[in-house]
Amino acid sequence: MKLKELAERLGCRLVGDPDIEISGVSEIQNARSGDLTFLTNPKYRKFLKTTKASAVLLEKEIPDLKISQLVCSEPYVAFAKALNLFYPEKLPEPGISEKASVSPTAEIAEDCYIGDFAFIGQNVKIGKGVKIFPGVYIGDNCEIGDHTVIFPNVTIYSGTRIGRFVRIHSGTVIGSDGFGYAFSKEEKKIYKVPQTGGVVIEDFVEIGANTTIDRGTIGDTVIGEGTKIDNLVQVGHNVKIGKYCFIVSQVGISGSTRIGDFVTLAGKVGVAGHIEIASNVTVAAKSGITKSIKEPGTYAGFPVRPYREWRKIQALIDRLPEIYEKIRKVLKG
Amino acid sequence: MKLKELAERLGCRLVGDPDIEISGVSEIQNARSGDLTFLTNPKYRKFLKTTKASAVLLEKEIPDLKISQLVCSEPYVAFAKALNLFYPEKLPEPGISEKASVSPTAEIAEDCYIGDFAFIGQNVKIGKGVKIFPGVYIGDNCEIGDHTVIFPNVTIYSGTRIGRFVRIHSGTVIGSDGFGYAFSKEEKKIYKVPQTGGVVIEDFVEIGANTTIDRGTIGDTVIGEGTKIDNLVQVGHNVKIGKYCFIVSQVGISGSTRIGDFVTLAGKVGVAGHIEIASNVTVAAKSGITKSIKEPGTYAGFPVRPYREWRKIQALIDRLPEIYEKIRKVLKG
Amino acid sequence: MKLKELAERLGCRLVGDPDIEISGVSEIQNARSGDLTFLTNPKYRKFLKTTKASAVLLEKEIPDLKISQLVCSEPYVAFAKALNLFYPEKLPEPGISEKASVSPTAEIAEDCYIGDFAFIGQNVKIGKGVKIFPGVYIGDNCEIGDHTVIFPNVTIYSGTRIGRFVRIHSGTVIGSDGFGYAFSKEEKKIYKVPQTGGVVIEDFVEIGANTTIDRGTIGDTVIGEGTKIDNLVQVGHNVKIGKYCFIVSQVGISGSTRIGDFVTLAGKVGVAGHIEIASNVTVAAKSGITKSIKEPGTYAGFPVRPYREWRKIQALIDRLPEIYEKIRKVLKG
């Protein structure tokens, strides 16, 4: 594809040679002639002088750059679009494997792929264009919306409802029992609290690998439209996550907590049960959220605080040895 | 079921109309007419006035409440029993699938369900009424006690012994190699330490989804009777967990550590190797346990301390900016 | 095996009776007559007097010990070798199951085992002596080197290249999509960043259970030769881990980070994205690494600091209540 055409498709302003042929997209350090590369993280700016790429996507034109430039206000978005153009995802062709186990009561719309050793339970409803890879288990009475993709060895317990254009990566488990037990002091006995609710995954959600989302005790666990969940995340029973959230790897969210829209929880954040997190909240990695967060903003620490307060405390902790020395002198003096 | 009969079955005192018909159990916010609801967490008390439920389970009678009340000393236990009454778990009927792979040397007692694509290795012994879902792998020489349920896509390595009435959720791996390597400085070479022990899971244990329990190096890793383990928990080689413990999601327990009975480790707790935790210890979420805990009690922090000490230190950390200001004035003055 | 022969094979000096027959290896507390045991952790020294083992592996001769001694400079290495001698690993015999699904375009060398319900995609290349257990999924165009073992229910996405003598434990997912999204403020829309790279696992790597290793966005995620990864570890897209590293359970490494050789990350460590960790770095459990570490050494804390500094700060935090009392007296006085 000529750079001129690519610029048009990506909605970028072209600085340089419109007739260069672009054949792929590469990281700035490893790019070769014919590649488009990108600059979104300033850490990689140093490679601009040595990259062998033929063109670079960036936010602001750089004078005297040797290679051609595609300039736009959101270069990372343009980068995502460029990758889609050059490397469209290859998914299996439609067809239901004879090595799959599909209940005769399941309703499967046109153009679906169901792979070898996949199990489709009773009364399951699968929309059109759905891809179900080998080794996937889908329990009774599940519903799966159009164009959803379920990668190998995923387990979906009975009664789960999944929307359209959802992607669920391998090893993820949806609808397992929540962790609910009632200890009777009188009888000295633990009763299991039956987990009778379900899970609802709304449209355009993507869920990473080996994540676990428990079914509700009564009522549903809900993952809102467009929310993205990374690998090895734990979502407890009856949690409600809003729309367009980012839940990064190894986050754990305890039961019955409600999270608003456009919330980002960075890696390893822990969230207590039965609390609420407002919309437009961002929480830094490794934080622990023990109480409801009512105001939008950025938070950090354990227990979590507004980011600025946390920074201040953190700086003082760093200086403790020095501060202590000063105090010691005064106390002695 | 009439409320009167329900009160008898749950061992509750009835305040209100004994002849109301109860048809289900619901959360207090979402209940409809005909539902039983419950009040165990005071956060939800505000919904008592507006709930549409016909009756509520609670610990102490509330005067002038519009709806009927079932009063008992352990309402959460009664709630668990009510859910069991109204929503008994539906498990697959007995039968061994022709699409399973069952070794001819396996001994399988009556009334078992073995699903499609399940693999049962050589000399495996499976007790009566066991349910093994699709995609489960059970290695050679395993033993599985009566009435145990193993959900889809679980992996049980060879030589694992599992008791009666155990439940293991999807994606969990039991008996994988512990993380043991010996680095030879002289040979500049890493030797793998063979993991030759096994895993013992005692009766009435429940294990969540995508948890990992490693086999012992020599000798067994043991999960004691009635212990409940949540999702995404790591149990290292040769760990011994006692009876009736609760191990919450994303906890990690390093090799050879011994945990007593009735221990609760809340979410994301990390436990060092080769230490001992006494019975009746509770540790708060995100704590790090680096040394043995010899006294029963509640602990928190990293490194872990008695809960009260941790609260005191935590409060001072919160006040560091203010304290520092005071000190600064004195030092200047 | 006579103790004399065992001493020779393990390269140890024998103190005691050369003609004792040794038939197994046991933990010091549980050993019986005829067992070899070992002493590498001083915590277990107290059992030396009461152990029923016939011989013990240790670093320095202990005078007047009742049992025979095998003395060498690296007893833990000798212990690993002894376990290999007495308990060689039993893996399935070669053979390709008729219940597996193997693409006719796959190239499979001699002496491989491919178990029931395993799926081998198009153009996959599998080296000689490879063992692929039941329920494993191997996507199109993967390469797997000689003598590699892949345990049950592992998922390998398309295009992954795995070296020789690699071991991958159950439930692990390699090559799932990295967590990459571009949010367009202008279009108010989230674009998925296609994950078009691959994963390279070099020779002699071992990976635990339920770990996740994402494919690169463009370019590869790389796990270097001889590196050992524990259970439930997250490795983000485009991470490069060097040679002979130990990555302990529940560690999370964010995207594009580069880790040198001989690095140890202890349990639950979190590593930010786009940073570098030098070779020969060791980081204590539960630490959080937010910036590049340029010097070899031992580090701890969040944010991570040289271990000694962290100890000093930690000690002062412990003493905060006492220090605060002193200050209060001065401020009042």
PDB file of C-alpha atoms in Angstrom, chain B residues 194 196, chain C residues 1-2 5-11 22-25 36 70 78-89:
ATOM      1  CA  PRO B 194      12.147 -34.170  40.945  1.00  0.00           C
ATOM      2  CA  THR B 196       7.992 -37.276  43.612  1.00  0.00           C
TER       3      THR B 196
ATOM      4  CA  MET C   1      21.743 -49.477  46.265  1.00  0.00           C
ATOM      5  CA  LYS C   2      24.605 -49.673  48.723  1.00  0.00           C
ATOM      6  CA  GLU C   5      27.750 -46.762  45.438  1.00  0.00           C
ATOM      7  CA  LEU C   6      25.324 -43.914  46.107  1.00  0.00           C
ATOM      8  CA  ALA C   7      28.149 -41.793  47.530  1.00  0.00           C
ATOM      9  CA  GLU C   8      30.135 -42.327  44.363  1.00  0.00           C
ATOM     10  CA  ARG C   9      27.235 -41.516  42.091  1.00  0.00           C
ATOM     11  CA  LEU C  10      26.434 -38.326  43.985  1.00  0.00           C
ATOM     12  CA  GLY C  11      30.062 -37.302  44.376  1.00  0.00           C
ATOM     13  CA  ILE C  22      19.443 -47.408  50.591  1.00  0.00           C
ATOM     14  CA  SER C  23      16.048 -47.835  48.955  1.00  0.00           C
ATOM     15  CA  GLY C  24      14.552 -44.345  48.878  1.00  0.00           C
ATOM     16  CA  VAL C  25      14.710 -40.669  49.825  1.00  0.00           C
ATOM     17  CA  LEU C  36      18.435 -41.330  52.618  1.00  0.00           C
ATOM     18  CA  LEU C  70      27.099 -38.208  52.787  1.00  0.00           C
ATOM     19  CA  ALA C  78      23.117 -34.077  45.434  1.00  0.00           C
ATOM     20  CA  PHE C  79      19.579 -34.419  46.812  1.00  0.00           C
ATOM     21  CA  ALA C  80      18.125 -33.557  43.386  1.00  0.00           C
ATOM     22  CA  LYS C  81      20.383 -36.140  41.795  1.00  0.00           C
ATOM     23  CA  ALA C  82      19.410 -38.770  44.382  1.00  0.00           C
ATOM     24  CA  LEU C  83      15.706 -38.213  43.703  1.00  0.00           C
ATOM     25  CA  ASN C  84      16.350 -38.684  39.992  1.00  0.00           C
ATOM     26  CA  LEU C  85      18.143 -41.956  40.713  1.00  0.00           C
ATOM     27  CA  PHE C  86      15.440 -43.431  42.914  1.00  0.00           C
ATOM     28  CA  TYR C  87      12.336 -41.959  41.297  1.00  0.00           C
ATOM     29  CA  PRO C  88      12.836 -41.435  37.569  1.00  0.00           C
ATOM     30  CA  GLU C  89       9.844 -39.630  36.044  1.00  0.00           C
TER      31      GLU C  89
END
